[in-house]
Tab-separated table of C-alpha atoms in Angstrom:
chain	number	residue	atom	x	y	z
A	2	UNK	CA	33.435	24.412	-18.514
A	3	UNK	CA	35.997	22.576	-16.337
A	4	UNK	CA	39.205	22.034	-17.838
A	5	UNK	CA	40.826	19.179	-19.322
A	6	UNK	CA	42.343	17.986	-16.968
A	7	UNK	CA	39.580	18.246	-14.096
A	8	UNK	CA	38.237	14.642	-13.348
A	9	UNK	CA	34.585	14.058	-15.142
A	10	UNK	CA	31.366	14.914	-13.678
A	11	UNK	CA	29.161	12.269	-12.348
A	12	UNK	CA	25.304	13.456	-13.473
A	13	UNK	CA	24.455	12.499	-10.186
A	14	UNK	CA	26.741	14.900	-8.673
A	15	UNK	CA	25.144	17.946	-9.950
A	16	UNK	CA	21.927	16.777	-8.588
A	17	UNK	CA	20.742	16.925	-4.899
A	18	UNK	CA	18.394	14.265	-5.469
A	19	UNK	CA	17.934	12.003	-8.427
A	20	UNK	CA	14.582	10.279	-10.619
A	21	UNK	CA	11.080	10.296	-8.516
A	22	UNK	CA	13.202	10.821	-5.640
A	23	UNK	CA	13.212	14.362	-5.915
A	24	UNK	CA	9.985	14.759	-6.351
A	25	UNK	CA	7.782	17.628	-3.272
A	26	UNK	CA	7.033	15.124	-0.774
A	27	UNK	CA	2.917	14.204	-0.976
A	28	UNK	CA	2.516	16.602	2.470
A	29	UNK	CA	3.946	20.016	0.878
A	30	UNK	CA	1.982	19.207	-2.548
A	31	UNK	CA	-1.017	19.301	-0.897
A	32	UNK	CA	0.243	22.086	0.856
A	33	UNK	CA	0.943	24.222	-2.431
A	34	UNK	CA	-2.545	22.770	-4.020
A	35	UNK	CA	-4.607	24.065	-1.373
A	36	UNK	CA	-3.602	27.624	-2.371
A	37	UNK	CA	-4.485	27.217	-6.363
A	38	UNK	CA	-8.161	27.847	-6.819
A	39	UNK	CA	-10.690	25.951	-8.390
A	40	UNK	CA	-10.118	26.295	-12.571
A	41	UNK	CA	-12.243	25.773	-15.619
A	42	UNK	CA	-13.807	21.745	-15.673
A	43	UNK	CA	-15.675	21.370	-18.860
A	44	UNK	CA	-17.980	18.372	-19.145
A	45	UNK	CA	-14.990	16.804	-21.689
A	46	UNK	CA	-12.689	16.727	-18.749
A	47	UNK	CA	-12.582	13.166	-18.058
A	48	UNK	CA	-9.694	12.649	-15.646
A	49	UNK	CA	-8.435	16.237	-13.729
A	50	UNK	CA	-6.357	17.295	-10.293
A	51	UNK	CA	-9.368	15.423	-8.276
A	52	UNK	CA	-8.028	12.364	-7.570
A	53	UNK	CA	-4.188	13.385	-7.834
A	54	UNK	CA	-4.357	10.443	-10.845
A	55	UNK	CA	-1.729	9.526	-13.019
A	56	UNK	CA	-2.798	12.307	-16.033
A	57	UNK	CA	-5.219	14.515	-17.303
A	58	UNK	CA	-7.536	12.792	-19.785
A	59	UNK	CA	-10.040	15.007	-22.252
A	60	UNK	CA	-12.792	13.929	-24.113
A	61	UNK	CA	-12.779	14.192	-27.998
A	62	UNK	CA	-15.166	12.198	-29.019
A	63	UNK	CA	-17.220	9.698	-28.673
A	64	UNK	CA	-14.626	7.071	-29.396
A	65	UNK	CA	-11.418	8.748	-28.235
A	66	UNK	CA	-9.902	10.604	-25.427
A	67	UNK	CA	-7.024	12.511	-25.529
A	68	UNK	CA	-4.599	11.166	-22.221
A	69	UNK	CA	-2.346	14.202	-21.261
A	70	UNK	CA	0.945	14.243	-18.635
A	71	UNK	CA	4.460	15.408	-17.964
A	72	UNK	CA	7.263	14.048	-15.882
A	73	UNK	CA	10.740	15.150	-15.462
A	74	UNK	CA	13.724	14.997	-12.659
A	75	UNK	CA	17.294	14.860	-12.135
A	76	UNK	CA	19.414	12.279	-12.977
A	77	UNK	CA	19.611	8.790	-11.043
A	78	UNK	CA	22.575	7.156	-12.980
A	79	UNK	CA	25.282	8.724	-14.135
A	80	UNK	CA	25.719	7.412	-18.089
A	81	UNK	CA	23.725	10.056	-19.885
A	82	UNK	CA	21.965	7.671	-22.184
A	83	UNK	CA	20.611	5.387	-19.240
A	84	UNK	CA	19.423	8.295	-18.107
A	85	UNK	CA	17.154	9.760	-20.221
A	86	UNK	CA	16.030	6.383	-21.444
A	87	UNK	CA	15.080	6.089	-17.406
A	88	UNK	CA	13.306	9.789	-18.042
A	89	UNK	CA	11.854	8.678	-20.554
A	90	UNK	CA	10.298	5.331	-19.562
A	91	UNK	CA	8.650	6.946	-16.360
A	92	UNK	CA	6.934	9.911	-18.264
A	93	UNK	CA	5.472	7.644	-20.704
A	94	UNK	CA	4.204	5.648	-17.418
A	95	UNK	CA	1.390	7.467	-16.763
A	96	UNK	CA	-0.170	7.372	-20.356
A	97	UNK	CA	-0.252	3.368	-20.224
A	98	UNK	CA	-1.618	3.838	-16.300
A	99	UNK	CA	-4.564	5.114	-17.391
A	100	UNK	CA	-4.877	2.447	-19.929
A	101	UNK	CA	-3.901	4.956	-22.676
A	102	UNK	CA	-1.945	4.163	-25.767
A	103	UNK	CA	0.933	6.502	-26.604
A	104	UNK	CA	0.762	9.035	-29.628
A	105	UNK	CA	3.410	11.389	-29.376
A	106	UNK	CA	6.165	12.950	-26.861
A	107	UNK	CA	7.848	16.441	-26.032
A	108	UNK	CA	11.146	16.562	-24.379
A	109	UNK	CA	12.066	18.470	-21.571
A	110	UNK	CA	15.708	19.626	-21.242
A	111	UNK	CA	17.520	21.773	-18.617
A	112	UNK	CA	21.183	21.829	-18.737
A	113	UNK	CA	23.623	23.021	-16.708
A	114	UNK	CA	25.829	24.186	-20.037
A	115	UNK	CA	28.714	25.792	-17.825
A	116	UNK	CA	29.035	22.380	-16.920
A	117	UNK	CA	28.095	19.097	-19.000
A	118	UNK	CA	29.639	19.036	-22.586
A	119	UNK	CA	27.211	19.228	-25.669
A	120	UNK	CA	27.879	15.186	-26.444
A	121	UNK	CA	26.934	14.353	-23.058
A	122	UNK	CA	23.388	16.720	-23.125
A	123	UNK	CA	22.869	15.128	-26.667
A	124	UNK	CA	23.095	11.538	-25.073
A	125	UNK	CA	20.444	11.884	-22.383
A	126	UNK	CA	17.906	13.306	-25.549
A	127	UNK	CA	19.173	10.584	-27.591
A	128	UNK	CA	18.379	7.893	-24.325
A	129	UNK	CA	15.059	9.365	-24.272
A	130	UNK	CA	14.547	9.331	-27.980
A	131	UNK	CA	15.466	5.653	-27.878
A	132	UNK	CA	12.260	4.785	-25.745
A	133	UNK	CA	9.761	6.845	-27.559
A	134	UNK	CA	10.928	4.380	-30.868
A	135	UNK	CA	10.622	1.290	-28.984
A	136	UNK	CA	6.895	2.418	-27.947
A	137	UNK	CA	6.443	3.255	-31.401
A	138	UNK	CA	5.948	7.388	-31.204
A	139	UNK	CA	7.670	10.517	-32.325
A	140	UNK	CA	9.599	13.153	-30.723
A	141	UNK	CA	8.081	15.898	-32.290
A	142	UNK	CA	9.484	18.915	-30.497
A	143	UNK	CA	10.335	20.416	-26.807
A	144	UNK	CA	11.566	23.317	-25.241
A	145	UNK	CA	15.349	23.509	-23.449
A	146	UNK	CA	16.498	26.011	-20.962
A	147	UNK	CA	20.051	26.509	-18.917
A	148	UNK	CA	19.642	25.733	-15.601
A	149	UNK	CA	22.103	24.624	-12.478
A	150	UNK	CA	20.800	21.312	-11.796
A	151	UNK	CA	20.329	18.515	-15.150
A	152	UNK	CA	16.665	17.905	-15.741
A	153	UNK	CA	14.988	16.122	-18.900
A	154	UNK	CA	11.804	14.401	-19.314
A	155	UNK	CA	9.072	14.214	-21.522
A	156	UNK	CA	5.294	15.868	-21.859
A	157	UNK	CA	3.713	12.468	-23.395
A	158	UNK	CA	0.333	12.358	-25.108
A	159	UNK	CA	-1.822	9.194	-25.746
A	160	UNK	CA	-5.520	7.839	-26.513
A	161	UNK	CA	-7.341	5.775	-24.799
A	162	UNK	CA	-11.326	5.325	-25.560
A	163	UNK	CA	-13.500	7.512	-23.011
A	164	UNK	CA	-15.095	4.053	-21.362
A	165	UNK	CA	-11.897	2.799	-20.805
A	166	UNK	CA	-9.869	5.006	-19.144
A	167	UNK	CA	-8.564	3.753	-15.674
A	168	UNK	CA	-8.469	5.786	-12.584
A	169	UNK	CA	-7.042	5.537	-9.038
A	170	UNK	CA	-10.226	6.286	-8.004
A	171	UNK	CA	-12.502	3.399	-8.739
A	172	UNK	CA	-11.306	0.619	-7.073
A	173	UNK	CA	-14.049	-1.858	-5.273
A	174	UNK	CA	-14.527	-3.840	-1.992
A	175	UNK	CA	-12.960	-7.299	-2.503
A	176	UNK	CA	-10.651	-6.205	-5.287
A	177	UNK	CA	-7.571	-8.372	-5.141
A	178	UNK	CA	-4.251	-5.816	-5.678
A	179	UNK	CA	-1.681	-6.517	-8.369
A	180	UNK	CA	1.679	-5.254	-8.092
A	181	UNK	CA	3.350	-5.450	-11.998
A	182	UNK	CA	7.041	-4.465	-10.811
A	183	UNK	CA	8.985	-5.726	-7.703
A	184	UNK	CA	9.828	-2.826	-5.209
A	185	UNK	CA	13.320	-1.195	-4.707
A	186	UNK	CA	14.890	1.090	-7.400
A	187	UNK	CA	14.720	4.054	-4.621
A	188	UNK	CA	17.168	1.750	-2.902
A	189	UNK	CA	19.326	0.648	-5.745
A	190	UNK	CA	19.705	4.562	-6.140
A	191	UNK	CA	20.715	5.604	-3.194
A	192	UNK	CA	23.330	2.613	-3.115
A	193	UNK	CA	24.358	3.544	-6.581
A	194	UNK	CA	25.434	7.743	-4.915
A	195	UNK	CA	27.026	6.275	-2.466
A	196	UNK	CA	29.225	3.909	-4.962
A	197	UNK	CA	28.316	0.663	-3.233
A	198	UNK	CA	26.047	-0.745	-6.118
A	199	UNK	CA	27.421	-3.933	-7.908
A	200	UNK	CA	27.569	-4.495	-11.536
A	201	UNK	CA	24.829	-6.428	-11.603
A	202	UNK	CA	22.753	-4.513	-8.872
A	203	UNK	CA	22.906	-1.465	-11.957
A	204	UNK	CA	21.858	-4.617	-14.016
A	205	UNK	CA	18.641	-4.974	-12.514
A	206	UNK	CA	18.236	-1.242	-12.141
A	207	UNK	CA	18.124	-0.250	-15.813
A	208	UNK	CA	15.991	-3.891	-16.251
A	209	UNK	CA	12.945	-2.426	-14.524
A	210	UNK	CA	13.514	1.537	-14.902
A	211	UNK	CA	13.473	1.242	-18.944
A	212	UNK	CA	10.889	-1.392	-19.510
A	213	UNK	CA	7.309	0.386	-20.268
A	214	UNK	CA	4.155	-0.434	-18.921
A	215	UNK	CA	2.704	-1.926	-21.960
A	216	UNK	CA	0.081	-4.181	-20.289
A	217	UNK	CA	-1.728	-0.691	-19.205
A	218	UNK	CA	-4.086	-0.529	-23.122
A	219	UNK	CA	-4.385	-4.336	-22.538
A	220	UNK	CA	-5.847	-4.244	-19.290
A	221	UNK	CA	-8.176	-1.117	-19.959
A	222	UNK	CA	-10.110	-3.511	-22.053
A	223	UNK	CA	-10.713	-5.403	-19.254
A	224	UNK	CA	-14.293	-4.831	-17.149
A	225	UNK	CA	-12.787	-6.451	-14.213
A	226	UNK	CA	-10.122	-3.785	-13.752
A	227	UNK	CA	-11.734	-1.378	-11.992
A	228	UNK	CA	-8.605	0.859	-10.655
A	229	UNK	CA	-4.913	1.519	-11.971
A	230	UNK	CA	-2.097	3.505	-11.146
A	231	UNK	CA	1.217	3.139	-11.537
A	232	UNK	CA	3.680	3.171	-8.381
A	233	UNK	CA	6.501	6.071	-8.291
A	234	UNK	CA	7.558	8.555	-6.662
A	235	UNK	CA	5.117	8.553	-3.365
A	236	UNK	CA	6.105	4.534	-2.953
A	237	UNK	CA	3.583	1.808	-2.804
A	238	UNK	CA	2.121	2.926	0.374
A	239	UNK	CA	1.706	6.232	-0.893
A	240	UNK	CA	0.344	5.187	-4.051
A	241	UNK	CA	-2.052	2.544	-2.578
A	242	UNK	CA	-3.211	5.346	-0.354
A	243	UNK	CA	-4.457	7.474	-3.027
A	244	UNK	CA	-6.065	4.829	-4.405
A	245	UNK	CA	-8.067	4.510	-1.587
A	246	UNK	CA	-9.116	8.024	-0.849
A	247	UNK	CA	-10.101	8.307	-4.183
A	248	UNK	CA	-12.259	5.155	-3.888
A	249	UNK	CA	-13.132	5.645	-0.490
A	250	UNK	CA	-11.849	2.587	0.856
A	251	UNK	CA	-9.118	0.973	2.630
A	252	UNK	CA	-6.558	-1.272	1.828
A	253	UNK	CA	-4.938	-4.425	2.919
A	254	UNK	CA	-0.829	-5.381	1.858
A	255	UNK	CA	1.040	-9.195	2.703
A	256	UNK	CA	4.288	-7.894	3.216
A	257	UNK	CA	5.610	-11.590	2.271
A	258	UNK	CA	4.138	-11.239	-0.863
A	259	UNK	CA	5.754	-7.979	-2.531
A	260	UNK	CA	7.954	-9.165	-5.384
A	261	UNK	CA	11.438	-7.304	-4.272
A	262	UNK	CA	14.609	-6.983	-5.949
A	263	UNK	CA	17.026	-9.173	-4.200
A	264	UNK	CA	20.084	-6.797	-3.775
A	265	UNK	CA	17.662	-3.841	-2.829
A	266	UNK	CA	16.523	-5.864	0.317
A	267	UNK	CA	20.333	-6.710	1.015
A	268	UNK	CA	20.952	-2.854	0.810
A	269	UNK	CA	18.262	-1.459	2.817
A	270	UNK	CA	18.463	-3.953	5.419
A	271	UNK	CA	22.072	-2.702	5.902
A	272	UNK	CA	20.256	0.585	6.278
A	273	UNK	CA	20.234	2.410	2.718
A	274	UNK	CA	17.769	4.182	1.308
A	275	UNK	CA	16.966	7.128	-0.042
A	276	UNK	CA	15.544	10.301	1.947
A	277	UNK	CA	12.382	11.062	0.185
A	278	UNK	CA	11.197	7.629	1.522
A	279	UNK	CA	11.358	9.436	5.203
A	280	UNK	CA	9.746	12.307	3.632
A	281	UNK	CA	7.221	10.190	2.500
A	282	UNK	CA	6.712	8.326	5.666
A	283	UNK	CA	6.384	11.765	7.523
A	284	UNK	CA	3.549	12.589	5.168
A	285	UNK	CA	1.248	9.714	5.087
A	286	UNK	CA	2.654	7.286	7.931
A	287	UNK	CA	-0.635	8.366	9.879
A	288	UNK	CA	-2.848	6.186	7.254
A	289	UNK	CA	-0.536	3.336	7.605
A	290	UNK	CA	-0.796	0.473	10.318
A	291	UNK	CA	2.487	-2.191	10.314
A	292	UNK	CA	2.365	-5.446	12.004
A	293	UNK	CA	3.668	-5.204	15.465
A	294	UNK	CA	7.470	-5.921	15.171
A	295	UNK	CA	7.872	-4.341	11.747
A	296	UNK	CA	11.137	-3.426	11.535
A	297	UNK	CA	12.293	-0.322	9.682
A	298	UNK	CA	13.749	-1.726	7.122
A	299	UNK	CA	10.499	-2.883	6.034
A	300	UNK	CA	8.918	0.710	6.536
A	301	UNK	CA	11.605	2.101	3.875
A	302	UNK	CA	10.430	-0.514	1.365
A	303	UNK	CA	7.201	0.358	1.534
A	304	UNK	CA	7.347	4.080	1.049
A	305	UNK	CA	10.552	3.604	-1.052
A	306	UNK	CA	10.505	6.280	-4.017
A	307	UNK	CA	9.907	3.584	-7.043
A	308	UNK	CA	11.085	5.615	-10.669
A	309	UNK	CA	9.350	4.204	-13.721
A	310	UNK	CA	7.662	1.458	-10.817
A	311	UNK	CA	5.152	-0.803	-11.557
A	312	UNK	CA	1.455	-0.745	-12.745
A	313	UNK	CA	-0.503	-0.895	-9.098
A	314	UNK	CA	-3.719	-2.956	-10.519
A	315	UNK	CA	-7.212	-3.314	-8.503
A	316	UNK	CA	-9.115	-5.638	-9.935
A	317	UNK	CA	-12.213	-7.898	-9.219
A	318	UNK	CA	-11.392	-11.397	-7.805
A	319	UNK	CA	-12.451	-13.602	-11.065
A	320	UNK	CA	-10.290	-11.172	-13.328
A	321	UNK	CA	-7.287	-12.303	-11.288
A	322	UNK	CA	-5.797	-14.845	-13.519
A	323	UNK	CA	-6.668	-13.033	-16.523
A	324	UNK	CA	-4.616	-9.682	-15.384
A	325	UNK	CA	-1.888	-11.956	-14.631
A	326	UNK	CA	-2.151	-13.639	-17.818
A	327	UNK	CA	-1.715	-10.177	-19.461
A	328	UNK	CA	1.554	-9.097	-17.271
A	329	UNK	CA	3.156	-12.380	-18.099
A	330	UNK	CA	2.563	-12.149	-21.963
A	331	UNK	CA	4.375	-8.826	-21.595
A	332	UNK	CA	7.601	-10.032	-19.935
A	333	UNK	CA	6.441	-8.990	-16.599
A	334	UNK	CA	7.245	-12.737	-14.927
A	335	UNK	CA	7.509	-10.979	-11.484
A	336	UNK	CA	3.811	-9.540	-11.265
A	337	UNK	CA	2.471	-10.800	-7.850
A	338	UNK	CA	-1.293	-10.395	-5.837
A	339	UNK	CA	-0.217	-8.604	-2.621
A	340	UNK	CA	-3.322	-7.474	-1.238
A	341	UNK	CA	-7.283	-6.151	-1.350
A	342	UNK	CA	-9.107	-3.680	-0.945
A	343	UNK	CA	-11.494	-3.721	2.043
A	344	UNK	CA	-14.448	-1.166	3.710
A	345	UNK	CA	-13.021	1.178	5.711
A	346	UNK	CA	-10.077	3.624	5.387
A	347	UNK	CA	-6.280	3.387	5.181
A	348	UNK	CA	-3.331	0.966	4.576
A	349	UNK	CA	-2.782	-2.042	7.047
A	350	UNK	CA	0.204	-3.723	6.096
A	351	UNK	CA	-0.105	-7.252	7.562
């Protein structure tokens, strides 16, 4: 433990990379998958690794299905509380992108405990704790171990009803795209480790990384939605592009039309961002086609690593304003349509 008189650890200093950042870059995933054989799939296994979807989802009955996921990283702020209410708010993500309600959550806790005091470890739970009461579920256990790098997260368990249950996989010709959060936290981060953030730059940061997907349940109900996913750590371009290999279709994006948060696009055209978005690029750039005279800026948006981002909606064109209806009733003003889905293969960004 450092001494009294040693300066205070940033959380962000003990990490070499912070939030959905740090997640294996999409390339070596698929490298490590490819070596895992092929396990048990019983007939109740609604939702499994096929698709690389948002969770697991398992049939119990003919009414419910259980939805099933984990997510953890290192920190991307440094107040302890923000960030395991950040943690938090993206593991529970993936339950509401598959149009699942959540039941119950686990926390996952590695601590550095040569290093961070017990007040500050107890924070980040209590940050996380926070969240799972505002979505109305317990935390009813966990594990902890002692690690070098701070890690905490959540396994998070939900229902959803088996005819319900949105995948990345189903998406249609003609489907108009819905983008529920605007693009940029991977930039706010990186400008936020490199101390150049403003006050209200962290502001905006903690607006969009600790609000929950709610509208997922609500649009599960909805025939017209016919794929979901929510938008994190591979970017939008990433997570567009799974979207349409599990579809088997292709994808068009209006740049002009992404909703982006204002001081993000000040900071990345100034040349910030983080460095999983090159990682990302280098793994999935192939599939992508800019508009002549895209400038790079505009490529690190794109594949910028979005924690606790948006729900990525494809849904059919006379469902439009009633998705949006639903985003808007949830606080989510900035929703936007910023592309289709077409025949063919790929992302063209136009």
């Amino acid at each position: 433990m450092a001494n009294d008189t040693s300066p205070p650890l940033r959380l962000t200093q003990l990490a070499h990379g912070g939030g959905c950042g740090c997640k294996i870059s999409p390339a070596v995933l698929n490298q490590i998958l490819a070596q895992v054989g092929t396990g048990i799939v019983p007939p109740e296994l609604l939702v499994g690794i096929e698709s690389s979807d948002d969770a697991a989802v398992y049939r119990l009955n003919d009414t419910q299905a259980l939805v099933a996921t984990t997510d953890f990283f290192t920190p991307i702020v440094d107040d302890p509380h923000d960030f395991g209410r950040i943690a938090a708010t993206n593991a529970l993500s993936d339950v509401y992108a598959m149009g699942g309600k959540p039941i119950l959550a686990l926390a996952l806790v590695g601590m550095p405990l040569d290093k961070l005091p017990v007040e500050t470890i107890g924070r980040i739970i209590e940050g996380g704790a926070s969240v799972c009461r505002a979505a109305g579920i317990p935390v009813a256990g966990g594990h902890s171990i002692d690690v070098v790098e701070p890690i905490y997260g959540l396994v998070a368990l939900g229902l959803v009803h088996p005819d319900r249950v949105k995948k990345n996989a189903a998406a249609q010709a003609g489907d108009v795209l819905i983008l529920g959060k605007p693009l940029g936290i991977g930039v706010l981060s990186a400008a936020l480790k490199q101390g150049k953030l403003s006050a209200e730059g962290y502001a905006e940061m903690l607006r969009w990384t600790t609000r929950l997907n709610t509208p997922g349940p609500q649009l599960a109900e909805m025939a017209g939605v016919h794929a979901m996913t929510d938008v994190t750590g591979f970017g939008l371009a990433g997570h567009l592009l799974e979207i349409c290999r599990g579809s088997k279709l292709g994808a068009t994006v209006h740049f002009a039309d992404l909703p982006l948060i204002s001081e993000a696009l000040d900071w990345v055209k100034a040349g910030v961002a983080t460095g999983a978005s090159t990682r990302n690029w280098a793994s999935y750039g192939a599939d992508v086609t800019l508009p002549e005279g895209c400038e790079i800026w505009q490529q690190k948006l794109l594949t910028d690593p979005q924690t606790a981002g948006g729900l990525l909606v494809s849904c059919a064109p006379d469902c439009v304003d009633t998705v949006l209806a639903c985003f808007r009733d949830e606080g989510f003003d900035e929703a936007k349509i910023i592309g289709e889905m077409r025949e063919g293969s790929g992302l063209r960004v136009i």
